């Protein structure tokens, strides 16, 4: 129950063990077609250029930046946590200029600051932001940020590594242009794959490039020859065939459950966890309106040893939770309820384990209060 990788379901693990076939085998090619359709569903998009990059989320991030930016370009980059900083690195390594819009870690990106940056830098061709900051458990208002970018003719690069499958994400309705995600957060697949999707406008920009993409592997014009379109597929790289079986199974499971139901499940388990934590006397670190249900930032009570509690959880309960990052290190925990791990039994296990570990560390909380609050919540919302 950390910030990912999340628990992988036995069904997905079993898919991994299917016999390896060729990356151009007709059966594999039809699996690729299926994956594309299922990813379009997950992203809520009709984008033709929708595919899984054969590498982790960071490669999906890099794919978006290197394909949309050329040397001399300007991008506005929002930072309210760890991953916005990586976006800046990507922009600068493309030879472009990053105009930073900074917000406190644990707060959402402020649309007014973005509006001002877009006005002050009319040459900016890209607005980049993180929809769900895993480092702080904070959501930003993606719909509003996309709208602002449109008004200023900038394309949107959006990080949805932690949002895909966990909270509402509407690529087409919002008008995001280059969107990347990861396999190991709310999709609960094995790590190492990065779903991406590019809007027709982004594809136009890519096709109009005069400067070669600096990365051969991530150059979408080349990758399209293997993953794109309905015409003949040509070898570009050897796809991680078994990992793609796993991704396919994950996406089939998402479709079976239904995107809306998966999102509602994340929300419900989050509310139960919060009810329990608050009954235990702990407080949440992010404003209610911007909390991520899949990644819960909890304040560590005064005088409690952060690492000692986490060590007890791991040693005595086989339970991993995440540490705080940056300025939030030592002050917060990050409790993940992502994908297959977002279940009632995990909420109960976590509350129980945390109560025991806090007692053992000499921090007194009312015995059983957390469990009662969570159970009451589940009872009051069951159908
Ligand atoms: C995990 C994560 C990434 C990086 O993904 P990797 O698979 O670790 O490369 C990028 N952005 C966000 C918001 C993440 O949570």
mmCIF file of C-alpha atoms and ligand atoms in Angstrom:
data_model
loop_
_atom_site.group_PDB
_atom_site.id
_atom_site.type_symbol
_atom_site.label_atom_id
_atom_site.label_comp_id
_atom_site.label_asym_id
_atom_site.label_seq_id
_atom_site.Cartn_x
_atom_site.Cartn_y
_atom_site.Cartn_z
ATOM 1 C CA UNK A 1 0.000 0.000 0.000
ATOM 2 C CA UNK A 2 2.719 2.395 -1.067
ATOM 3 C CA UNK A 3 2.933 4.737 -4.060
ATOM 4 C CA UNK A 4 3.254 1.813 -6.525
ATOM 5 C CA UNK A 5 3.920 -0.755 -7.754
ATOM 6 C CA UNK A 6 0.542 -1.860 -6.418
ATOM 7 C CA UNK A 7 -0.564 -5.449 -5.859
ATOM 8 C CA UNK A 8 -0.867 -7.373 -9.115
ATOM 9 C CA UNK A 9 -3.892 -9.651 -9.323
ATOM 10 C CA UNK A 10 -3.319 -13.416 -9.758
ATOM 11 C CA UNK A 11 -5.143 -13.232 -13.093
ATOM 12 C CA UNK A 12 -2.528 -10.806 -14.433
ATOM 13 C CA UNK A 13 0.354 -12.838 -13.017
ATOM 14 C CA UNK A 14 -1.054 -15.918 -14.752
ATOM 15 C CA UNK A 15 -1.237 -14.012 -18.057
ATOM 16 C CA UNK A 16 2.485 -13.244 -17.769
ATOM 17 C CA UNK A 17 3.264 -16.956 -17.789
ATOM 18 C CA UNK A 18 1.654 -17.644 -21.186
ATOM 19 C CA UNK A 19 4.059 -18.914 -23.859
ATOM 20 C CA UNK A 20 6.159 -16.208 -25.475
ATOM 21 C CA UNK A 21 5.389 -15.732 -29.170
ATOM 22 C CA UNK A 22 6.939 -13.459 -31.784
ATOM 23 C CA UNK A 23 6.363 -9.731 -31.652
ATOM 24 C CA UNK A 24 5.058 -9.884 -35.250
ATOM 25 C CA UNK A 25 3.082 -13.124 -34.835
ATOM 26 C CA UNK A 26 -0.465 -12.585 -36.178
ATOM 27 C CA UNK A 27 -1.836 -13.506 -32.748
ATOM 28 C CA UNK A 28 0.359 -10.926 -31.086
ATOM 29 C CA UNK A 29 -0.621 -8.327 -33.666
ATOM 30 C CA UNK A 30 -4.297 -8.880 -32.868
ATOM 31 C CA UNK A 31 -3.473 -8.564 -29.158
ATOM 32 C CA UNK A 32 -1.831 -5.203 -29.977
ATOM 33 C CA UNK A 33 -5.042 -4.091 -31.701
ATOM 34 C CA UNK A 34 -7.030 -5.110 -28.612
ATOM 35 C CA UNK A 35 -4.665 -3.273 -26.296
ATOM 36 C CA UNK A 36 -5.063 -0.114 -28.334
ATOM 37 C CA UNK A 37 -8.871 -0.258 -28.124
ATOM 38 C CA UNK A 38 -8.766 -0.978 -24.402
ATOM 39 C CA UNK A 39 -6.333 1.883 -23.791
ATOM 40 C CA UNK A 40 -8.598 4.231 -25.752
ATOM 41 C CA UNK A 41 -11.381 3.211 -23.369
ATOM 42 C CA UNK A 42 -9.217 3.710 -20.270
ATOM 43 C CA UNK A 43 -8.070 7.148 -21.472
ATOM 44 C CA UNK A 44 -11.568 8.041 -22.793
ATOM 45 C CA UNK A 45 -10.164 8.999 -26.178
ATOM 46 C CA UNK A 46 -10.557 8.272 -29.856
ATOM 47 C CA UNK A 47 -6.914 9.203 -30.534
ATOM 48 C CA UNK A 48 -5.447 6.958 -33.254
ATOM 49 C CA UNK A 49 -1.974 7.265 -31.769
ATOM 50 C CA UNK A 50 -2.615 5.404 -28.518
ATOM 51 C CA UNK A 51 -0.147 2.721 -27.500
ATOM 52 C CA UNK A 52 1.927 1.270 -24.671
ATOM 53 C CA UNK A 53 5.566 2.416 -24.721
ATOM 54 C CA UNK A 54 7.807 -0.565 -23.929
ATOM 55 C CA UNK A 55 9.367 1.030 -20.838
ATOM 56 C CA UNK A 56 8.279 2.553 -17.517
ATOM 57 C CA UNK A 57 6.271 5.738 -16.935
ATOM 58 C CA UNK A 58 9.395 7.887 -17.109
ATOM 59 C CA UNK A 59 9.840 6.794 -20.728
ATOM 60 C CA UNK A 60 6.251 7.782 -21.492
ATOM 61 C CA UNK A 61 7.029 11.179 -19.983
ATOM 62 C CA UNK A 62 10.132 11.512 -22.114
ATOM 63 C CA UNK A 63 8.245 10.352 -25.233
ATOM 64 C CA UNK A 64 5.757 13.215 -24.842
ATOM 65 C CA UNK A 65 8.419 15.885 -24.362
ATOM 66 C CA UNK A 66 10.937 14.826 -27.010
ATOM 67 C CA UNK A 67 8.264 14.476 -29.676
ATOM 68 C CA UNK A 68 6.496 17.788 -29.028
ATOM 69 C CA UNK A 69 9.476 20.035 -28.287
ATOM 70 C CA UNK A 70 12.376 21.169 -30.468
ATOM 71 C CA UNK A 71 15.411 23.266 -29.530
ATOM 72 C CA UNK A 72 14.427 26.911 -28.998
ATOM 73 C CA UNK A 73 10.819 26.123 -27.976
ATOM 74 C CA UNK A 74 9.261 27.365 -24.747
ATOM 75 C CA UNK A 75 7.153 25.250 -22.403
ATOM 76 C CA UNK A 76 5.274 26.241 -19.272
ATOM 77 C CA UNK A 77 5.834 23.603 -16.605
ATOM 78 C CA UNK A 78 3.797 23.379 -13.406
ATOM 79 C CA UNK A 79 5.524 22.018 -10.355
ATOM 80 C CA UNK A 80 3.806 21.089 -7.082
ATOM 81 C CA UNK A 81 5.772 17.932 -6.297
ATOM 82 C CA UNK A 82 8.537 15.621 -7.495
ATOM 83 C CA UNK A 83 7.322 14.900 -10.984
ATOM 84 C CA UNK A 84 6.941 18.496 -12.179
ATOM 85 C CA UNK A 85 10.689 18.806 -11.531
ATOM 86 C CA UNK A 86 11.336 15.911 -13.866
ATOM 87 C CA UNK A 87 9.236 17.592 -16.521
ATOM 88 C CA UNK A 88 11.523 20.603 -16.300
ATOM 89 C CA UNK A 89 14.557 18.324 -16.801
ATOM 90 C CA UNK A 90 12.934 16.883 -19.898
ATOM 91 C CA UNK A 91 12.166 20.308 -21.367
ATOM 92 C CA UNK A 92 15.720 21.529 -20.833
ATOM 93 C CA UNK A 93 17.266 18.376 -22.298
ATOM 94 C CA UNK A 94 15.239 19.041 -25.450
ATOM 95 C CA UNK A 95 17.074 22.359 -25.752
ATOM 96 C CA UNK A 96 13.866 24.198 -24.895
ATOM 97 C CA UNK A 97 13.152 26.757 -22.168
ATOM 98 C CA UNK A 98 11.021 25.855 -19.164
ATOM 99 C CA UNK A 99 8.921 28.608 -17.584
ATOM 100 C CA UNK A 100 8.142 27.294 -14.116
ATOM 101 C CA UNK A 101 4.825 27.773 -12.316
ATOM 102 C CA UNK A 102 5.425 26.688 -8.730
ATOM 103 C CA UNK A 103 2.946 25.726 -6.050
ATOM 104 C CA UNK A 104 3.356 24.338 -2.543
ATOM 105 C CA UNK A 105 3.821 20.587 -2.290
ATOM 106 C CA UNK A 106 0.422 19.267 -1.185
ATOM 107 C CA UNK A 107 -1.516 22.015 -3.003
ATOM 108 C CA UNK A 108 -2.979 21.763 -6.512
ATOM 109 C CA UNK A 109 -1.585 23.702 -9.462
ATOM 110 C CA UNK A 110 -3.072 27.214 -9.320
ATOM 111 C CA UNK A 111 -4.890 27.983 -12.611
ATOM 112 C CA UNK A 112 -4.484 31.754 -12.065
ATOM 113 C CA UNK A 113 -0.706 31.460 -12.041
ATOM 114 C CA UNK A 114 -0.896 29.326 -15.175
ATOM 115 C CA UNK A 115 -3.126 31.885 -16.851
ATOM 116 C CA UNK A 116 -0.602 34.608 -16.045
ATOM 117 C CA UNK A 117 2.340 32.541 -17.308
ATOM 118 C CA UNK A 118 0.510 31.855 -20.577
ATOM 119 C CA UNK A 119 -0.185 35.587 -20.982
ATOM 120 C CA UNK A 120 3.370 36.583 -20.131
ATOM 121 C CA UNK A 121 4.883 34.006 -22.490
ATOM 122 C CA UNK A 122 2.716 33.940 -25.617
ATOM 123 C CA UNK A 123 5.479 32.058 -27.465
ATOM 124 C CA UNK A 124 4.973 28.998 -25.205
ATOM 125 C CA UNK A 125 3.935 26.042 -27.349
ATOM 126 C CA UNK A 126 3.353 23.559 -24.523
ATOM 127 C CA UNK A 127 1.739 23.541 -21.062
ATOM 128 C CA UNK A 128 2.833 20.587 -18.931
ATOM 129 C CA UNK A 129 1.400 19.481 -15.598
ATOM 130 C CA UNK A 130 0.852 16.429 -13.413
ATOM 131 C CA UNK A 131 -2.794 15.448 -12.984
ATOM 132 C CA UNK A 132 -2.205 13.327 -9.871
ATOM 133 C CA UNK A 133 0.978 14.113 -7.926
ATOM 134 C CA UNK A 134 1.997 10.813 -6.365
ATOM 135 C CA UNK A 135 4.642 12.519 -4.264
ATOM 136 C CA UNK A 136 1.989 14.514 -2.368
ATOM 137 C CA UNK A 137 -1.341 12.758 -2.961
ATOM 138 C CA UNK A 138 -2.751 15.851 -4.678
ATOM 139 C CA UNK A 139 -5.014 16.193 -7.700
ATOM 140 C CA UNK A 140 -5.000 19.250 -9.940
ATOM 141 C CA UNK A 141 -7.900 20.633 -11.980
ATOM 142 C CA UNK A 142 -6.919 19.152 -15.324
ATOM 143 C CA UNK A 143 -10.049 20.273 -17.197
ATOM 144 C CA UNK A 144 -9.446 23.936 -16.329
ATOM 145 C CA UNK A 145 -5.716 23.769 -17.104
ATOM 146 C CA UNK A 146 -6.400 22.197 -20.518
ATOM 147 C CA UNK A 147 -8.948 24.917 -21.273
ATOM 148 C CA UNK A 148 -6.431 27.648 -20.455
ATOM 149 C CA UNK A 149 -3.823 26.061 -22.712
ATOM 150 C CA UNK A 150 -6.336 25.907 -25.582
ATOM 151 C CA UNK A 151 -7.174 29.602 -25.210
ATOM 152 C CA UNK A 152 -3.474 30.350 -25.690
ATOM 153 C CA UNK A 153 -2.881 27.838 -28.475
ATOM 154 C CA UNK A 154 -0.504 25.706 -26.430
ATOM 155 C CA UNK A 155 -0.544 21.907 -26.509
ATOM 156 C CA UNK A 156 -1.008 20.095 -23.198
ATOM 157 C CA UNK A 157 1.354 17.431 -21.904
ATOM 158 C CA UNK A 158 -0.328 15.703 -18.966
ATOM 159 C CA UNK A 159 1.102 13.153 -16.527
ATOM 160 C CA UNK A 160 -1.596 10.631 -15.643
ATOM 161 C CA UNK A 161 0.685 7.918 -14.256
ATOM 162 C CA UNK A 162 -1.262 7.756 -10.997
ATOM 163 C CA UNK A 163 -4.668 8.935 -12.220
ATOM 164 C CA UNK A 164 -5.409 6.411 -15.004
ATOM 165 C CA UNK A 165 -7.994 3.913 -13.703
ATOM 166 C CA UNK A 166 -8.229 5.585 -10.281
ATOM 167 C CA UNK A 167 -9.974 8.923 -10.765
ATOM 168 C CA UNK A 168 -11.917 10.605 -13.556
ATOM 169 C CA UNK A 169 -9.701 11.153 -16.598
ATOM 170 C CA UNK A 170 -11.238 12.393 -19.867
ATOM 171 C CA UNK A 171 -8.553 12.969 -22.453
ATOM 172 C CA UNK A 172 -10.838 13.994 -25.344
ATOM 173 C CA UNK A 173 -13.401 15.962 -23.350
ATOM 174 C CA UNK A 174 -10.663 17.961 -21.616
ATOM 175 C CA UNK A 175 -8.573 18.308 -24.789
ATOM 176 C CA UNK A 176 -5.205 17.054 -23.519
ATOM 177 C CA UNK A 177 -2.732 16.490 -26.363
ATOM 178 C CA UNK A 178 0.060 14.221 -25.141
ATOM 179 C CA UNK A 179 -0.819 12.054 -22.167
ATOM 180 C CA UNK A 180 1.282 9.375 -20.540
ATOM 181 C CA UNK A 181 0.672 6.895 -17.779
ATOM 182 C CA UNK A 182 2.193 3.854 -16.102
ATOM 183 C CA UNK A 183 1.219 0.231 -15.711
ATOM 184 C CA UNK A 184 1.957 -0.236 -12.009
ATOM 185 C CA UNK A 185 -0.227 2.291 -10.218
ATOM 186 C CA UNK A 186 -4.030 2.171 -10.516
ATOM 187 C CA UNK A 187 -3.886 -0.321 -13.391
ATOM 188 C CA UNK A 188 -2.115 -2.777 -11.061
ATOM 189 C CA UNK A 189 -0.118 -4.353 -13.841
ATOM 190 C CA UNK A 190 3.558 -5.235 -13.534
ATOM 191 C CA UNK A 191 5.905 -2.216 -13.811
ATOM 192 C CA UNK A 192 7.691 -1.398 -17.041
ATOM 193 C CA UNK A 193 5.025 -0.270 -19.513
ATOM 194 C CA UNK A 194 3.824 3.248 -20.211
ATOM 195 C CA UNK A 195 0.511 3.814 -22.007
ATOM 196 C CA UNK A 196 0.551 7.039 -24.045
ATOM 197 C CA UNK A 197 -1.933 8.825 -26.266
ATOM 198 C CA UNK A 198 -1.444 11.728 -28.700
ATOM 199 C CA UNK A 199 -4.225 13.962 -30.076
ATOM 200 C CA UNK A 200 -4.519 14.652 -33.828
ATOM 201 C CA UNK A 201 -3.062 18.118 -33.141
ATOM 202 C CA UNK A 202 -0.064 16.587 -31.396
ATOM 203 C CA UNK A 203 0.428 14.201 -34.321
ATOM 204 C CA UNK A 204 0.317 17.164 -36.704
ATOM 205 C CA UNK A 205 3.013 18.879 -34.658
ATOM 206 C CA UNK A 206 5.135 15.705 -34.691
ATOM 207 C CA UNK A 207 4.774 15.304 -38.444
ATOM 208 C CA UNK A 208 5.694 18.942 -39.061
ATOM 209 C CA UNK A 209 8.989 18.639 -37.152
ATOM 210 C CA UNK A 210 12.093 19.791 -38.961
ATOM 211 C CA UNK A 211 14.439 18.791 -36.160
ATOM 212 C CA UNK A 212 14.893 15.040 -35.652
ATOM 213 C CA UNK A 213 13.669 13.732 -32.288
ATOM 214 C CA UNK A 214 16.829 13.308 -30.217
ATOM 215 C CA UNK A 215 15.764 9.852 -28.995
ATOM 216 C CA UNK A 216 15.704 7.146 -31.649
ATOM 217 C CA UNK A 217 13.796 4.712 -29.432
ATOM 218 C CA UNK A 218 11.052 7.174 -28.471
ATOM 219 C CA UNK A 219 10.634 8.861 -31.873
ATOM 220 C CA UNK A 220 6.889 8.383 -32.453
ATOM 221 C CA UNK A 221 7.267 8.607 -36.237
ATOM 222 C CA UNK A 222 9.350 5.432 -36.038
ATOM 223 C CA UNK A 223 7.314 3.734 -33.312
ATOM 224 C CA UNK A 224 4.164 4.307 -35.419
ATOM 225 C CA UNK A 225 5.572 1.915 -38.011
ATOM 226 C CA UNK A 226 5.218 -0.891 -35.484
ATOM 227 C CA UNK A 227 2.296 0.171 -33.250
ATOM 228 C CA UNK A 228 0.425 2.593 -35.481
ATOM 229 C CA UNK A 229 -2.305 2.225 -38.039
ATOM 230 C CA UNK A 230 -3.873 -0.771 -39.694
ATOM 231 C CA UNK A 231 -1.314 -1.170 -42.442
ATOM 232 C CA UNK A 232 1.636 -3.574 -42.308
ATOM 233 C CA UNK A 233 3.582 -3.502 -39.075
ATOM 234 C CA UNK A 234 7.355 -3.345 -39.291
ATOM 235 C CA UNK A 235 9.950 -4.292 -36.718
ATOM 236 C CA UNK A 236 11.033 -1.371 -34.574
ATOM 237 C CA UNK A 237 11.980 -3.089 -31.310
ATOM 238 C CA UNK A 238 11.065 -6.419 -29.748
ATOM 239 C CA UNK A 239 7.982 -5.691 -27.679
ATOM 240 C CA UNK A 240 8.027 -7.153 -24.150
ATOM 241 C CA UNK A 241 5.547 -9.795 -25.245
ATOM 242 C CA UNK A 242 4.739 -11.287 -21.840
ATOM 243 C CA UNK A 243 4.397 -7.882 -20.196
ATOM 244 C CA UNK A 244 1.903 -7.042 -22.956
ATOM 245 C CA UNK A 245 -0.126 -10.166 -22.072
ATOM 246 C CA UNK A 246 -0.232 -8.791 -18.538
ATOM 247 C CA UNK A 247 -1.259 -5.315 -19.669
ATOM 248 C CA UNK A 248 -3.954 -6.800 -21.872
ATOM 249 C CA UNK A 249 -5.366 -8.839 -18.978
ATOM 250 C CA UNK A 250 -5.301 -5.785 -16.712
ATOM 251 C CA UNK A 251 -7.224 -3.728 -19.247
ATOM 252 C CA UNK A 252 -9.750 -6.517 -19.841
ATOM 253 C CA UNK A 253 -10.345 -6.574 -16.081
ATOM 254 C CA UNK A 254 -10.842 -2.809 -16.074
ATOM 255 C CA UNK A 255 -13.363 -3.087 -18.884
ATOM 256 C CA UNK A 256 -15.198 -5.901 -17.088
ATOM 257 C CA UNK A 257 -15.472 -3.876 -13.911
ATOM 258 C CA UNK A 258 -16.242 -0.687 -15.844
ATOM 259 C CA UNK A 259 -14.232 2.481 -15.548
ATOM 260 C CA UNK A 260 -16.917 4.272 -13.521
ATOM 261 C CA UNK A 261 -17.162 1.400 -11.061
ATOM 262 C CA UNK A 262 -13.392 1.248 -10.649
ATOM 263 C CA UNK A 263 -13.331 4.971 -9.899
ATOM 264 C CA UNK A 264 -16.225 4.623 -7.432
ATOM 265 C CA UNK A 265 -14.421 1.729 -5.703
ATOM 266 C CA UNK A 266 -11.271 3.842 -5.257
ATOM 267 C CA UNK A 267 -13.379 6.665 -3.832
ATOM 268 C CA UNK A 268 -15.288 4.470 -1.390
ATOM 269 C CA UNK A 269 -12.206 2.738 0.030
ATOM 270 C CA UNK A 270 -10.491 6.099 0.391
ATOM 271 C CA UNK A 271 -13.413 7.479 2.426
ATOM 272 C CA UNK A 272 -13.362 4.411 4.666
ATOM 273 C CA UNK A 273 -9.618 4.784 5.231
ATOM 274 C CA UNK A 274 -9.973 8.469 6.059
ATOM 275 C CA UNK A 275 -12.853 7.743 8.476
ATOM 276 C CA UNK A 276 -10.635 5.221 10.253
ATOM 277 C CA UNK A 277 -7.530 7.418 10.338
ATOM 278 C CA UNK A 278 -9.480 10.376 11.689
ATOM 279 C CA UNK A 279 -11.147 8.206 14.333
ATOM 280 C CA UNK A 280 -7.603 7.242 15.357
ATOM 281 C CA UNK A 281 -6.817 10.931 15.808
ATOM 282 C CA UNK A 282 -4.661 11.267 12.680
ATOM 283 C CA UNK A 283 -5.242 14.022 10.161
ATOM 284 C CA UNK A 284 -4.994 14.189 6.392
ATOM 285 C CA UNK A 285 -2.428 16.575 4.911
ATOM 286 C CA UNK A 286 -4.250 17.585 1.716
ATOM 287 C CA UNK A 287 -7.459 19.644 1.444
ATOM 288 C CA UNK A 288 -10.458 17.419 1.010
ATOM 289 C CA UNK A 289 -11.285 18.815 -2.437
ATOM 290 C CA UNK A 290 -7.894 17.843 -3.875
ATOM 291 C CA UNK A 291 -7.168 14.523 -2.151
ATOM 292 C CA UNK A 292 -6.294 11.565 -4.311
ATOM 293 C CA UNK A 293 -8.290 8.505 -3.260
ATOM 294 C CA UNK A 294 -5.509 6.254 -4.515
ATOM 295 C CA UNK A 295 -2.694 7.972 -2.587
ATOM 296 C CA UNK A 296 -3.447 9.245 0.895
ATOM 297 C CA UNK A 297 -1.095 11.761 2.479
ATOM 298 C CA UNK A 298 -1.400 11.402 6.269
ATOM 299 C CA UNK A 299 0.242 13.640 8.897
ATOM 300 C CA UNK A 300 2.524 11.716 11.249
ATOM 301 C CA UNK A 301 1.518 12.554 14.828
ATOM 302 C CA UNK A 302 3.919 14.641 16.879
ATOM 303 C CA UNK A 303 6.678 12.582 18.512
ATOM 304 C CA UNK A 304 6.125 9.441 16.408
ATOM 305 C CA UNK A 305 9.168 7.969 14.672
ATOM 306 C CA UNK A 306 8.315 7.745 10.970
ATOM 307 C CA UNK A 307 10.778 5.006 9.998
ATOM 308 C CA UNK A 308 10.165 2.885 13.119
ATOM 309 C CA UNK A 309 6.449 2.651 12.377
ATOM 310 C CA UNK A 310 7.003 1.780 8.736
ATOM 311 C CA UNK A 311 9.552 -0.868 9.699
ATOM 312 C CA UNK A 312 7.040 -2.466 12.097
ATOM 313 C CA UNK A 313 4.335 -2.481 9.460
ATOM 314 C CA UNK A 314 6.619 -4.240 7.015
ATOM 315 C CA UNK A 315 8.123 -6.678 9.502
ATOM 316 C CA UNK A 316 5.001 -7.608 11.475
ATOM 317 C CA UNK A 317 2.260 -7.196 8.887
ATOM 318 C CA UNK A 318 3.998 -7.539 5.507
ATOM 319 C CA UNK A 319 2.561 -4.129 4.788
ATOM 320 C CA UNK A 320 4.417 -1.432 2.903
ATOM 321 C CA UNK A 321 3.321 2.205 3.076
ATOM 322 C CA UNK A 322 5.199 5.106 1.505
ATOM 323 C CA UNK A 323 7.353 7.733 3.192
ATOM 324 C CA UNK A 324 6.867 11.448 2.601
ATOM 325 C CA UNK A 325 9.096 13.162 0.046
ATOM 326 C CA UNK A 326 10.923 16.500 -0.043
ATOM 327 C CA UNK A 327 9.662 18.953 2.577
ATOM 328 C CA UNK A 328 7.043 16.370 3.574
ATOM 329 C CA UNK A 329 9.635 13.720 4.517
ATOM 330 C CA UNK A 330 9.364 12.634 8.153
ATOM 331 C CA UNK A 331 6.090 14.578 8.478
ATOM 332 C CA UNK A 332 3.781 12.448 6.368
ATOM 333 C CA UNK A 333 3.041 8.919 5.219
ATOM 334 C CA UNK A 334 1.688 8.031 1.811
ATOM 335 C CA UNK A 335 -0.865 5.237 1.951
ATOM 336 C CA UNK A 336 -1.713 3.804 -1.446
ATOM 337 C CA UNK A 337 -5.074 2.311 -2.342
ATOM 338 C CA UNK A 338 -4.313 1.708 -5.986
ATOM 339 C CA UNK A 339 -6.038 -0.619 -8.419
ATOM 340 C CA UNK A 340 -6.244 -4.194 -7.191
ATOM 341 C CA UNK A 341 -5.000 -3.004 -3.770
ATOM 342 C CA UNK A 342 -8.019 -0.713 -3.327
ATOM 343 C CA UNK A 343 -10.075 -3.225 -1.355
ATOM 344 C CA UNK A 344 -11.970 -3.279 1.932
ATOM 345 C CA UNK A 345 -9.690 -5.931 3.413
ATOM 346 C CA UNK A 346 -6.640 -3.729 2.803
ATOM 347 C CA UNK A 347 -8.276 -0.741 4.470
ATOM 348 C CA UNK A 348 -9.063 -2.891 7.521
ATOM 349 C CA UNK A 349 -5.588 -4.465 7.544
ATOM 350 C CA UNK A 350 -3.887 -1.083 7.300
ATOM 351 C CA UNK A 351 -5.908 0.562 10.067
ATOM 352 C CA UNK A 352 -5.393 -2.407 12.350
ATOM 353 C CA UNK A 353 -1.670 -2.628 11.640
ATOM 354 C CA UNK A 354 -1.154 1.110 12.036
ATOM 355 C CA UNK A 355 -2.956 1.128 15.379
ATOM 356 C CA UNK A 356 -0.795 -1.755 16.640
ATOM 357 C CA UNK A 357 2.422 -0.150 15.393
ATOM 358 C CA UNK A 358 1.529 3.221 16.949
ATOM 359 C CA UNK A 359 0.807 1.531 20.288
ATOM 360 C CA UNK A 360 4.122 -0.313 20.103
ATOM 361 C CA UNK A 361 5.880 2.993 19.495
ATOM 362 C CA UNK A 362 4.289 4.453 22.624
ATOM 363 C CA UNK A 363 1.688 6.579 20.878
ATOM 364 C CA UNK A 364 -1.704 5.988 22.431
ATOM 365 C CA UNK A 365 -4.775 5.837 20.253
ATOM 366 C CA UNK A 366 -8.187 4.580 21.304
ATOM 367 C CA UNK A 367 -8.224 0.826 20.663
ATOM 368 C CA UNK A 368 -10.635 -0.262 17.956
ATOM 369 C CA UNK A 369 -11.914 3.231 17.145
ATOM 370 C CA UNK A 370 -10.462 3.216 13.628
ATOM 371 C CA UNK A 371 -11.888 -0.167 12.733
ATOM 372 C CA UNK A 372 -15.307 0.755 14.071
ATOM 373 C CA UNK A 373 -15.349 3.968 12.030
ATOM 374 C CA UNK A 374 -14.310 2.206 8.826
ATOM 375 C CA UNK A 375 -16.784 -0.623 9.348
ATOM 376 C CA UNK A 376 -19.585 1.836 10.098
ATOM 377 C CA UNK A 377 -18.734 3.678 6.907
ATOM 378 C CA UNK A 378 -18.834 0.481 4.839
ATOM 379 C CA UNK A 379 -22.144 -0.555 6.411
ATOM 380 C CA UNK A 380 -23.731 2.835 5.843
ATOM 381 C CA UNK A 381 -22.780 2.830 2.162
ATOM 382 C CA UNK A 382 -23.368 -0.817 1.223
ATOM 383 C CA UNK A 383 -26.195 -1.580 -1.151
HETATM 384 C C1 LIG B 1 5.452 6.730 -10.799
HETATM 385 C C2 LIG B 1 5.313 8.012 -11.499
HETATM 386 C C3 LIG B 1 6.106 8.358 -12.611
HETATM 387 C C4 LIG B 1 7.241 7.515 -13.104
HETATM 388 O O1 LIG B 1 6.876 6.234 -13.484
HETATM 389 P P1 LIG B 1 7.993 5.078 -13.529
HETATM 390 O O2 LIG B 1 7.205 3.892 -14.003
HETATM 391 O O3 LIG B 1 8.511 4.944 -12.136
HETATM 392 O O4 LIG B 1 9.040 5.479 -14.472
HETATM 393 C C5 LIG B 1 5.844 9.572 -13.241
HETATM 394 N N1 LIG B 1 4.887 10.402 -12.805
HETATM 395 C C6 LIG B 1 4.113 10.114 -11.738
HETATM 396 C C7 LIG B 1 3.064 11.080 -11.302
HETATM 397 C C8 LIG B 1 4.312 8.911 -11.050
HETATM 398 O O5 LIG B 1 3.556 8.620 -9.989
#
